[in-house]
Coordinates of C-alpha atoms and ligand atoms in Angstrom, one line a residue:
M1 CA 0.0 0.0 0.0
R2 CA 2.8 2.4 1.0
R3 CA 4.9 1.5 -2.0
F4 CA 1.9 2.0 -4.2
A5 CA 1.3 5.4 -2.7
L6 CA 4.9 6.3 -3.2
G7 CA 4.8 5.1 -6.8
V8 CA 1.8 7.3 -7.5
A9 CA 3.5 10.2 -5.8
V10 CA 6.6 9.8 -7.9
L11 CA 4.5 9.6 -11.1
M12 CA 2.7 12.8 -10.0
L13 CA 6.0 14.5 -9.4
L14 CA 7.2 13.6 -12.9
A15 CA 4.0 14.8 -14.5
L16 CA 3.2 17.9 -12.5
P17 CA 6.0 19.0 -10.2
L18 CA 4.1 22.0 -8.7
V19 CA 1.1 19.9 -7.7
A20 CA 3.0 17.4 -5.6
K21 CA 2.7 19.3 -2.4
A22 CA -1.0 20.2 -2.6
R23 CA -2.5 16.9 -1.7
V24 CA -1.6 14.7 1.3
S25 CA 1.2 12.2 1.1
G26 CA 3.1 9.9 3.5
P27 CA 2.3 6.9 5.6
C28 CA -1.4 6.5 6.6
S29 CA -0.3 6.2 10.2
D30 CA 1.1 9.8 10.2
C31 CA -2.4 11.0 10.1
H32 CA -4.8 8.1 10.8
T33 CA -5.4 5.8 13.8
M34 CA -7.8 2.9 13.2
H35 CA -9.2 2.6 16.7
N36 CA -7.4 5.2 18.7
S37 CA -6.4 2.5 21.1
Q38 CA -3.0 0.8 21.9
N39 CA -2.8 -1.8 24.7
G40 CA -6.3 -0.7 25.7
A41 CA -5.4 2.9 26.3
E42 CA -6.3 6.0 24.3
V43 CA -3.6 7.1 21.9
F44 CA -4.8 10.6 21.2
P45 CA -6.6 12.4 24.0
G46 CA -10.1 13.6 23.1
G47 CA -10.5 11.2 20.2
P48 CA -11.5 9.2 18.3
Y49 CA -11.8 11.8 15.6
R50 CA -13.8 11.7 12.4
A51 CA -12.3 10.0 9.3
L52 CA -10.1 8.1 11.9
T53 CA -7.7 11.0 11.9
K54 CA -5.3 11.8 14.8
G55 CA -7.0 15.1 15.7
D56 CA -9.6 17.7 14.8
C57 CA -8.9 20.4 12.3
I58 CA -7.2 22.7 14.8
G59 CA -5.3 19.8 16.3
C60 CA -3.6 18.8 13.0
H61 CA -3.2 22.4 11.9
T62 CA -1.4 23.7 15.0
G63 CA 2.4 24.2 14.9
V64 CA 5.2 26.6 13.9
N65 CA 5.7 27.1 10.1
D66 CA 9.3 26.6 9.2
G67 CA 9.2 26.0 5.5
S68 CA 9.6 22.2 5.9
N69 CA 6.2 21.4 7.3
N70 CA 3.8 19.7 4.9
I71 CA 0.7 20.6 7.0
P72 CA -0.2 24.3 6.8
Y73 CA -0.2 25.6 10.4
V74 CA -2.8 28.3 11.1
L75 CA -2.5 28.3 14.9
S76 CA 0.7 28.6 16.9
D77 CA 1.2 27.9 20.6
S78 CA 3.8 30.7 20.8
E79 CA 3.5 34.1 19.3
P80 CA 4.3 34.0 15.6
T81 CA 6.6 36.4 13.8
Y82 CA 4.5 39.0 12.0
N83 CA 5.8 42.2 10.5
F84 CA 3.7 44.0 7.9
D85 CA 6.0 44.5 4.8
G86 CA 8.6 42.3 6.6
T87 CA 9.4 38.9 7.9
K88 CA 6.7 36.5 9.0
N89 CA 6.3 32.8 9.8
T90 CA 2.5 33.0 9.3
L91 CA 0.8 31.8 6.1
A92 CA -1.5 33.7 3.7
G93 CA -4.5 33.5 6.0
G94 CA -2.6 34.8 9.0
N95 CA -2.9 33.0 12.4
F96 CA -5.4 32.4 15.1
Y97 CA -2.8 32.9 17.9
W98 CA -3.8 36.5 18.7
V99 CA -7.6 35.9 18.8
K100 CA -7.1 32.8 20.9
N101 CA -4.8 34.6 23.3
G102 CA -6.5 37.8 24.3
D103 CA -7.8 40.0 21.5
D104 CA -11.3 38.9 20.3
T105 CA -11.1 41.4 17.4
A106 CA -7.8 40.0 16.1
G107 CA -9.4 37.1 14.2
H108 CA -12.3 34.8 13.6
N109 CA -13.2 33.1 16.9
V110 CA -13.9 29.6 15.5
A111 CA -15.5 27.3 18.1
S112 CA -12.6 24.9 18.4
L113 CA -10.3 27.7 19.8
N114 CA -12.5 27.5 22.9
N115 CA -12.6 31.3 23.2
T116 CA -15.8 32.8 22.0
D117 CA -16.0 36.4 21.0
D118 CA -17.2 38.6 23.9
N119 CA -18.8 41.1 21.6
L120 CA -19.8 39.3 18.4
N121 CA -21.4 36.0 17.7
A122 CA -23.3 36.6 14.4
P123 CA -21.2 37.9 11.5
P124 CA -21.5 41.7 11.1
G125 CA -23.3 42.5 7.9
F126 CA -24.9 39.1 7.7
N127 CA -27.2 38.8 4.6
S128 CA -29.0 35.4 4.3
N129 CA -30.6 36.0 0.9
D130 CA -28.2 37.3 -1.6
Y131 CA -25.2 35.0 -1.3
Q132 CA -26.4 31.4 -1.5
A133 CA -24.9 30.2 -4.8
N134 CA -22.4 27.9 -3.0
G135 CA -24.9 26.7 -0.5
A136 CA -26.7 28.7 2.2
I137 CA -24.9 29.5 5.5
G138 CA -27.0 28.8 8.6
T139 CA -29.1 31.6 10.0
D140 CA -29.4 30.6 13.7
W141 CA -26.4 32.5 15.0
S142 CA -27.9 32.7 18.5
T143 CA -27.2 29.0 19.2
N144 CA -24.4 28.3 16.8
T145 CA -20.8 29.5 16.7
L146 CA -18.5 30.0 13.7
S147 CA -16.6 26.8 12.9
C148 CA -13.8 25.8 10.5
A149 CA -16.1 24.1 8.0
G150 CA -19.8 23.3 7.3
T151 CA -23.1 25.2 7.8
Y152 CA -21.6 27.8 10.1
G153 CA -18.1 27.6 8.7
C154 CA -15.9 28.8 5.8
H155 CA -14.3 25.6 4.4
G156 CA -16.2 22.8 2.8
T157 CA -19.9 22.6 1.8
H158 CA -22.5 24.3 4.0
N159 CA -25.1 21.5 4.0
T160 CA -23.8 19.8 7.2
T161 CA -22.8 21.0 10.6
D162 CA -20.1 18.3 10.8
D163 CA -16.7 19.8 9.9
F164 CA -15.4 16.5 8.7
A165 CA -18.4 15.6 6.6
A166 CA -18.2 19.1 5.0
I167 CA -14.7 18.5 3.6
Y168 CA -15.0 14.7 3.3
G169 CA -12.4 13.4 0.8
A170 CA -10.9 16.8 0.1
H171 CA -7.4 16.1 1.6
H172 CA -6.9 13.1 -0.8
A173 CA -8.5 14.7 -3.8
D174 CA -6.7 15.6 -7.0
D175 CA -6.5 19.3 -6.9
S176 CA -4.5 19.9 -10.1
T177 CA -7.4 21.9 -11.5
I178 CA -9.1 24.4 -9.2
D179 CA -12.5 25.0 -10.8
G180 CA -14.7 25.1 -7.7
S181 CA -16.7 22.0 -8.8
T182 CA -15.9 20.0 -5.6
V183 CA -14.5 20.9 -2.2
G184 CA -11.1 19.4 -3.2
K185 CA -11.1 21.3 -6.4
S186 CA -11.9 24.6 -4.8
F187 CA -9.3 27.2 -3.7
R188 CA -8.2 26.0 -0.2
F189 CA -11.3 23.8 0.2
L190 CA -13.5 26.9 0.1
Y191 CA -16.3 25.4 -1.8
G192 CA -17.1 27.1 -5.1
I193 CA -14.2 29.5 -4.9
K194 CA -11.5 29.6 -7.7
G195 CA -7.9 30.7 -7.7
T196 CA -4.3 29.5 -7.8
E197 CA -2.8 27.8 -4.7
D198 CA 0.7 28.8 -3.8
D199 CA 2.5 25.5 -3.0
D200 CA 3.8 26.6 0.4
W201 CA 0.7 28.7 1.3
E202 CA 2.9 31.8 1.0
Y203 CA 5.5 30.8 3.6
T204 CA 8.0 32.1 1.1
V205 CA 6.5 35.1 -0.7
S206 CA 7.4 37.8 -3.2
S207 CA 5.9 39.6 -6.1
S208 CA 6.2 36.5 -8.2
D209 CA 5.6 33.8 -5.5
H210 CA 2.1 34.0 -4.1
N211 CA -1.5 32.8 -4.3
G212 CA -3.6 33.9 -7.3
Y213 CA -6.9 35.3 -6.0
Y214 CA -9.9 35.0 -8.4
A215 CA -12.2 38.0 -8.3
S216 CA -14.6 39.9 -10.6
D217 CA -14.8 43.3 -12.1
Y218 CA -18.4 44.1 -11.2
Q219 CA -18.2 47.6 -12.7
T220 CA -17.8 46.0 -16.1
T221 CA -19.8 42.8 -15.9
G222 CA -22.6 43.9 -13.7
T223 CA -22.9 40.4 -12.2
I224 CA -21.8 39.0 -8.9
D225 CA -19.5 36.1 -9.5
S226 CA -19.8 33.4 -6.9
A227 CA -16.3 32.0 -7.5
S228 CA -14.7 35.3 -6.3
I229 CA -12.8 35.2 -3.0
N230 CA -14.9 38.2 -2.0
Y231 CA -18.0 36.2 -2.5
L232 CA -16.7 33.8 0.2
C233 CA -16.6 36.6 2.7
A234 CA -20.0 37.8 1.5
E235 CA -21.6 34.5 2.3
C236 CA -21.5 35.7 5.9
H237 CA -20.8 39.4 5.6
G238 CA -23.1 40.0 2.5
N239 CA -24.0 43.6 3.2
F240 CA -20.4 44.7 3.3
H241 CA -20.1 43.4 -0.2
L242 CA -23.5 44.4 -1.6
H243 CA -22.7 48.1 -1.6
S244 CA -19.1 47.6 -2.3
E245 CA -19.0 46.7 -5.9
I246 CA -20.9 49.8 -6.7
D247 CA -23.1 52.2 -4.7
D248 CA -26.9 52.5 -4.9
S249 CA -26.8 55.2 -7.6
T250 CA -24.6 52.9 -9.7
T251 CA -22.0 55.6 -10.2
G252 CA -19.2 54.3 -8.1
A253 CA -17.4 57.1 -6.2
P254 CA -18.3 58.6 -3.8
W255 CA -18.7 55.1 -2.2
L256 CA -21.0 53.9 0.5
R257 CA -18.8 51.0 1.6
H258 CA -15.2 50.4 0.6
P259 CA -15.1 48.9 -2.9
T260 CA -14.3 45.2 -3.5
D261 CA -14.6 43.2 -6.7
Y262 CA -13.6 46.6 -8.2
D263 CA -10.8 46.8 -10.8
M264 CA -8.2 49.5 -10.2
N265 CA -7.6 49.6 -13.9
N266 CA -10.9 51.6 -14.0
V267 CA -9.2 54.4 -12.0
K268 CA -5.7 53.9 -13.2
N269 CA -5.4 57.6 -14.2
K270 CA -5.8 58.5 -10.5
E271 CA -3.5 57.7 -7.5
Y272 CA -4.3 54.0 -7.9
G273 CA -2.2 53.8 -11.0
N274 CA 0.8 54.1 -8.8
Y275 CA 0.1 50.9 -6.8
P276 CA 2.0 49.6 -4.8
N277 CA 3.7 52.9 -3.9
A278 CA 7.1 51.2 -4.4
S279 CA 9.2 53.9 -3.0
L280 CA 7.4 53.6 0.4
Y281 CA 7.6 49.8 1.1
N282 CA 10.6 47.4 1.4
S283 CA 9.2 44.3 -0.4
V284 CA 8.4 46.0 -3.7
S285 CA 10.6 47.9 -6.2
N286 CA 8.6 49.1 -9.1
T287 CA 5.2 50.6 -9.9
G288 CA 2.9 47.8 -10.8
D289 CA 4.7 45.1 -8.7
Y290 CA 2.3 42.8 -7.0
F291 CA 2.6 43.5 -3.3
P292 CA 1.7 40.3 -1.4
D293 CA 1.1 42.1 1.9
V294 CA -1.6 44.2 0.1
P295 CA -2.8 41.7 -2.5
V296 CA -5.1 42.3 -5.4
G297 CA -7.1 39.8 -7.4
T298 CA -7.5 39.0 -11.1
T299 CA -10.5 37.9 -13.3
D300 CA -8.7 34.7 -14.2
G301 CA -7.3 33.8 -10.8
S302 CA -3.7 33.6 -12.1
V303 CA -0.4 34.5 -10.4
K304 CA 0.8 37.9 -11.7
S305 CA 4.1 39.5 -10.7
Q306 CA 3.1 42.8 -12.4
V307 CA -0.4 44.2 -12.2
L308 CA -2.1 47.2 -13.8
Q309 CA -0.9 45.8 -17.1
A310 CA -4.4 44.9 -18.5
S311 CA -8.0 45.2 -17.4
G312 CA -9.0 42.7 -14.7
D313 CA -5.6 42.3 -13.1
A314 CA -5.8 44.6 -10.1
I315 CA -9.1 44.0 -8.2
V316 CA -9.6 45.2 -4.6
L317 CA -10.3 42.3 -2.2
C318 CA -11.7 42.0 1.3
I319 CA -8.3 40.3 2.0
S320 CA -6.4 43.3 0.5
C321 CA -6.9 44.7 4.1
H322 CA -7.9 41.6 6.2
R323 CA -6.2 38.3 7.1
A324 CA -8.9 35.5 7.0
H325 CA -7.7 33.7 10.1
G326 CA -6.3 36.5 12.1
S327 CA -3.5 39.0 12.7
P328 CA -1.9 40.9 15.6
Y329 CA -4.3 43.8 14.9
A330 CA -7.8 44.9 15.6
D331 CA -10.4 43.8 13.0
M332 CA -7.9 41.2 11.8
L333 CA -6.3 43.9 9.6
R334 CA -3.0 43.2 7.8
W335 CA -1.5 46.3 9.4
D336 CA -2.0 48.5 12.4
Y337 CA -4.8 50.9 11.4
S338 CA -3.8 53.3 14.1
S339 CA -0.6 54.0 12.2
C340 CA -2.6 55.3 9.2
T341 CA -2.7 59.1 9.2
A342 CA -3.4 61.2 6.2
G343 CA -0.6 63.5 5.3
S344 CA 2.1 61.4 6.9
Q345 CA 2.7 58.4 4.7
N346 CA 4.6 55.5 6.5
A347 CA 5.3 51.9 5.6
N348 CA 3.4 50.6 8.7
C349 CA 0.1 51.3 7.0
G350 CA -1.1 49.4 3.9
C351 CA -3.8 51.9 2.8
F352 CA -1.0 53.9 1.1
A353 CA -0.3 51.0 -1.2
C354 CA -3.4 52.1 -3.2
H355 CA -4.1 55.6 -1.9
T356 CA -0.7 56.6 -3.0
S357 CA -1.3 60.3 -2.7
K358 CA -3.1 60.6 0.6
Ligands
LIG407 C1 -0.8 13.8 6.0 C2 -2.0 13.3 6.5 C3 -2.7 12.0 5.9 C4 -2.1 10.9 5.4 C5 -0.6 10.6 5.3 C6 -3.2 10.0 5.0 N1 -4.4 10.6 5.2 FE1 -6.3 9.8 4.9 N2 -7.1 11.6 5.5 C7 -6.4 12.7 6.0 C8 -7.4 13.7 6.5 C9 -7.0 15.0 7.2 C10 -8.6 13.1 6.3 C11 -10.0 13.7 6.7 C12 -10.4 14.9 5.9 C13 -10.9 14.6 4.5 O1 -11.7 13.7 4.3 O2 -10.4 15.3 3.6 C14 -8.5 11.9 5.6 C15 -9.5 11.0 5.1 C16 -9.3 9.8 4.7 C17 -10.4 8.9 4.2 C18 -11.8 9.3 4.1 C19 -12.1 10.3 3.0 C20 -11.6 9.8 1.6 O3 -10.8 10.5 0.9 O4 -12.1 8.7 1.2 C21 -9.8 7.7 3.9 C22 -10.5 6.5 3.3 C23 -8.4 7.8 4.1 N3 -8.1 9.1 4.6 C24 -7.4 6.8 3.9 C25 -6.1 7.0 3.9 C26 -5.1 5.9 3.6 C27 -5.5 4.5 3.3 C28 -3.8 6.5 3.8 C29 -2.5 5.9 3.6 C30 -2.3 5.3 2.2 C31 -4.0 7.8 4.2 N4 -5.4 8.1 4.3 C32 -3.0 8.7 4.5 C33 -5.1 12.8 6.1 C34 -4.1 11.9 5.7
LIG408 C1 -4.7 14.3 10.3 C2 -4.3 15.7 10.2 C3 -5.3 16.6 9.5 C4 -6.6 16.9 9.9 C5 -7.4 16.2 11.0 C6 -7.1 18.0 9.1 N1 -6.1 18.4 8.2 FE1 -6.3 19.8 6.8 N2 -4.4 19.3 6.1 C7 -3.6 18.3 6.5 C8 -2.5 18.2 5.7 C9 -1.3 17.2 5.8 C10 -2.6 19.2 4.6 C11 -1.7 19.5 3.5 C12 -2.0 18.7 2.3 C13 -3.1 19.4 1.5 O1 -2.9 20.5 1.1 O2 -4.1 18.7 1.2 C14 -3.8 19.9 4.9 C15 -4.3 20.9 4.2 C16 -5.5 21.6 4.5 C17 -5.9 22.8 3.8 C18 -5.2 23.5 2.6 C19 -5.5 22.8 1.4 C20 -4.7 23.4 0.2 O3 -5.4 23.7 -0.8 O4 -3.5 23.6 0.3 C21 -7.1 23.2 4.3 C22 -7.9 24.4 3.9 C23 -7.4 22.3 5.4 N3 -6.4 21.3 5.5 C24 -8.5 22.3 6.2 C25 -8.8 21.4 7.2 C26 -10.1 21.4 7.9 C27 -11.2 22.4 7.8 C28 -10.1 20.3 8.7 C29 -11.1 19.8 9.7 C30 -12.4 19.4 9.1 C31 -8.8 19.6 8.5 N4 -8.1 20.3 7.6 C32 -8.3 18.5 9.2 C33 -3.8 17.6 7.7 C34 -5.0 17.6 8.4
LIG409 C1 -19.1 31.2 7.8 C2 -19.3 32.6 8.1 C3 -18.1 33.6 7.8 C4 -17.4 33.8 6.7 C5 -17.4 33.0 5.4 C6 -16.5 34.9 7.0 N1 -16.7 35.4 8.2 FE1 -15.9 37.1 9.1 N2 -17.0 36.7 10.8 C7 -17.9 35.7 11.0 C8 -18.4 35.7 12.4 C9 -19.5 34.8 12.9 C10 -17.9 36.9 13.0 C11 -18.1 37.4 14.4 C12 -17.4 36.5 15.4 C13 -15.9 36.6 15.4 O1 -15.4 37.7 15.4 O2 -15.3 35.6 15.3 C14 -17.0 37.5 12.0 C15 -16.1 38.6 12.2 C16 -15.3 39.2 11.3 C17 -14.6 40.3 11.5 C18 -14.5 41.2 12.8 C19 -13.6 40.5 13.8 C20 -13.9 41.0 15.2 O3 -14.0 40.2 16.1 O4 -14.0 42.2 15.4 C21 -13.9 40.6 10.3 C22 -13.0 41.8 10.0 C23 -14.3 39.6 9.4 N3 -15.1 38.7 10.0 C24 -13.8 39.5 8.1 C25 -14.0 38.4 7.2 C26 -13.4 38.3 5.9 C27 -12.4 39.2 5.3 C28 -13.9 37.1 5.3 C29 -13.5 36.5 4.0 C30 -12.1 36.1 3.9 C31 -14.8 36.6 6.3 N4 -14.9 37.4 7.4 C32 -15.6 35.4 6.1 C33 -18.3 34.8 10.1 C34 -17.7 34.6 8.8
LIG410 C1 -6.1 47.4 -2.8 C2 -6.2 48.8 -3.0 C3 -6.8 49.6 -1.8 C4 -6.5 49.6 -0.5 C5 -5.5 48.7 0.2 C6 -7.3 50.6 0.1 N1 -8.1 51.2 -0.8 FE1 -9.5 52.6 -0.4 N2 -10.1 52.6 -2.3 C7 -9.5 51.8 -3.3 C8 -10.2 52.1 -4.6 C9 -9.8 51.5 -6.0 C10 -11.2 53.0 -4.3 C11 -12.3 53.6 -5.3 C12 -11.7 54.7 -6.0 C13 -12.7 55.5 -7.0 O1 -13.8 55.0 -7.1 O2 -12.2 56.5 -7.5 C14 -11.1 53.3 -2.9 C15 -12.0 54.1 -2.2 C16 -11.8 54.5 -0.9 C17 -12.6 55.5 -0.2 C18 -13.8 56.2 -0.8 C19 -13.5 57.3 -1.8 C20 -14.7 57.8 -2.6 O3 -14.4 58.3 -3.6 O4 -15.9 57.6 -2.2 C21 -12.1 55.7 1.0 C22 -12.5 56.7 2.1 C23 -11.0 54.8 1.2 N3 -10.8 54.1 0.0 C24 -10.2 54.6 2.3 C25 -9.2 53.6 2.5 C26 -8.6 53.3 3.7 C27 -8.7 54.1 5.0 C28 -7.8 52.2 3.5 C29 -6.9 51.5 4.5 C30 -7.7 50.9 5.6 C31 -7.9 51.9 2.1 N4 -8.8 52.7 1.5 C32 -7.2 50.9 1.5 C33 -8.4 51.0 -3.2 C34 -7.8 50.6 -2.0
LIG411 C1 -9.8 49.0 2.4 C2 -9.6 48.1 3.4 C3 -10.7 47.1 3.7 C4 -11.4 46.4 2.8 C5 -11.2 46.2 1.3 C6 -12.4 45.6 3.5 N1 -12.3 46.0 4.9 FE1 -13.4 45.2 6.4 N2 -12.6 46.6 7.7 C7 -11.6 47.5 7.4 C8 -11.4 48.4 8.5 C9 -10.4 49.5 8.5 C10 -12.3 48.0 9.5 C11 -12.4 48.6 10.9 C12 -13.8 49.3 11.1 C13 -14.1 50.3 10.1 O1 -13.3 51.2 9.8 O2 -15.2 50.3 9.5 C14 -13.0 46.8 9.0 C15 -14.0 46.1 9.7 C16 -14.6 45.0 9.2 C17 -15.5 44.1 10.0 C18 -15.9 44.3 11.4 C19 -17.1 45.1 11.6 C20 -17.6 45.2 13.0 O3 -18.8 45.5 13.2 O4 -16.8 45.0 14.0 C21 -15.9 43.1 9.1 C22 -16.9 42.0 9.5 C23 -15.3 43.4 7.9 N3 -14.5 44.5 7.9 C24 -15.5 42.5 6.7 C25 -15.1 42.9 5.5 C26 -15.5 42.2 4.3 C27 -16.5 41.0 4.2 C28 -14.9 42.8 3.2 C29 -15.1 42.6 1.7 C30 -16.5 42.6 1.2 C31 -14.1 43.9 3.8 N4 -14.2 43.9 5.1 C32 -13.3 44.7 3.0 C33 -10.9 47.5 6.2 C34 -11.3 46.9 5.0

């Protein structure tokens, strides 16, 4: 069995070198225990877990990213390194460390962190009608808490409250094509969402080494695309998206909510044409360089090292400003918003990557 798995892995490596890391590999016993019992005693406390795994989602996904781990770690027991426009050992979604250890506003308080949000339980801006194309999120937020996956979660399908049932089979699925058709073939198991998966989840990152976020240019198409990474956020925070592609008078600026699914090529002649404000930040050198700490999306979800080259390649995202799992900062922002002051541009604030003349 193991030799067979290895053979398959080698074949995959030969055929598609970049894909090898995206789907689980290694001995079954690294991740599975058949009965969670050895000499009559429990092997993994709290188990047995679903799919005969050695832990729940958070259990397996806790650790310190060092570039050699083949499980992406999203929670760390010690404080991760996180410098905006600088070194980090967190991945693209950020880390749940800060929300678990003190600051409820620093991330999504998913149930298995055992630290519910003191102020919020329902998602701010929740809209249960307009964003159901990938399956409806549950509406009873008074008795349910946000979870990793399922009806009240981000990953997997939304038709079951069981995290494992919601992603069943995804870890072993062939994800060489990310078309949103199944959980395994969706960007990071976010059902229905498209994009390009960086093979180390942005542990190493630069203008040319990063995820490709699929988004839409609502201004041009007039339709809400359910495969957009912004749509994922809108499944729970719909009202923050509803008035963000375009305002009620359909004229764009002045805006009612910060735009998303909005292509900066539409306003390239204004300050936005100078993204990412290369002279201000360390990790970018030229106008148009993709700035992974203030990312933008594309209408084909591809990885671009230079943006503002053609329409549809520089779309504002919810995650241009937020980290999906969490960050050291309030509102899980990518940078410290309190360092953002008009008239005194500084590299600690990411707003200036697009608002290059404020
Ligand atoms: C690196 C971790 C890892 C390794 C190694 C691994 N698995 Fe899994 N497997 C998982 C996880 C996580 C799940 C549950 C989540 C899911 O279904 O995607 C799972 C689910 C499954 C399932 C149920 C879902 C499905 O895809 O059918 C089966 C069966 C399974 N594994 C068999 C195996 C066998 C057999 C081996 C060894 C040849 C193996 N696994 C090796 C992580 C692993
Ligand atoms: C037994 C350990 C184990 C458990 C339990 C587990 N995972 Fe994973 N997970 C892995 C490994 C190993 C990978 C890396 C391989 C891969 O990308 O599929 C991974 C990858 C992922 C990824 C990234 C996929 C990608 O495209 O790179 C997501 C998202 C994820 N897991 C979510 C979950 C969720 C949600 C649960 C709980 C329902 C869960 N995992 C449970 C081991 C585990
Ligand atoms: C499955 C539902 C769901 C999805 C999808 C979702 N969120 Fe949330 N979000 C919540 C809930 C519930 C809360 C309130 C509880 C909490 O803070 O954890 C919340 C809170 C927040 C907060 C405020 C944090 C605080 O505590 O002050 C921000 C910011 C946020 N979400 C951004 C996002 C972004 C960006 C995305 C897309 C990457 C997203 N959310 C996707 C459910 C969701
Ligand atoms: C990824 C690029 C990007 C980032 C990062 C960004 N913005 Fe924007 N912002 C835009 C675009 C594009 C517009 C719409 C411009 C237009 O319609 O002329 C906009 C519009 C606005 C508006 C409304 C202007 C109007 O005409 O109604 C305000 C206010 C604003 N942004 C503030 C901020 C603040 C504060 C931050 C940091 C927290 C920020 N933005 C970060 C791209 C960005
Ligand atoms: C331009 C940067 C930027 C973009 C883009 C952006 N946000 Fe925010 N978000 C913020 C800031 C800054 C705050 C802090 C509160 C405020 O200024 O409104 C915030 C606050 C939030 C909150 C917390 C609200 C509360 O009541 O505590 C949620 C939820 C949220 N954002 C979700 C989203 C979603 C979903 C999207 C995409 C549709 C999005 N954000 C796009 C910057 C942004």
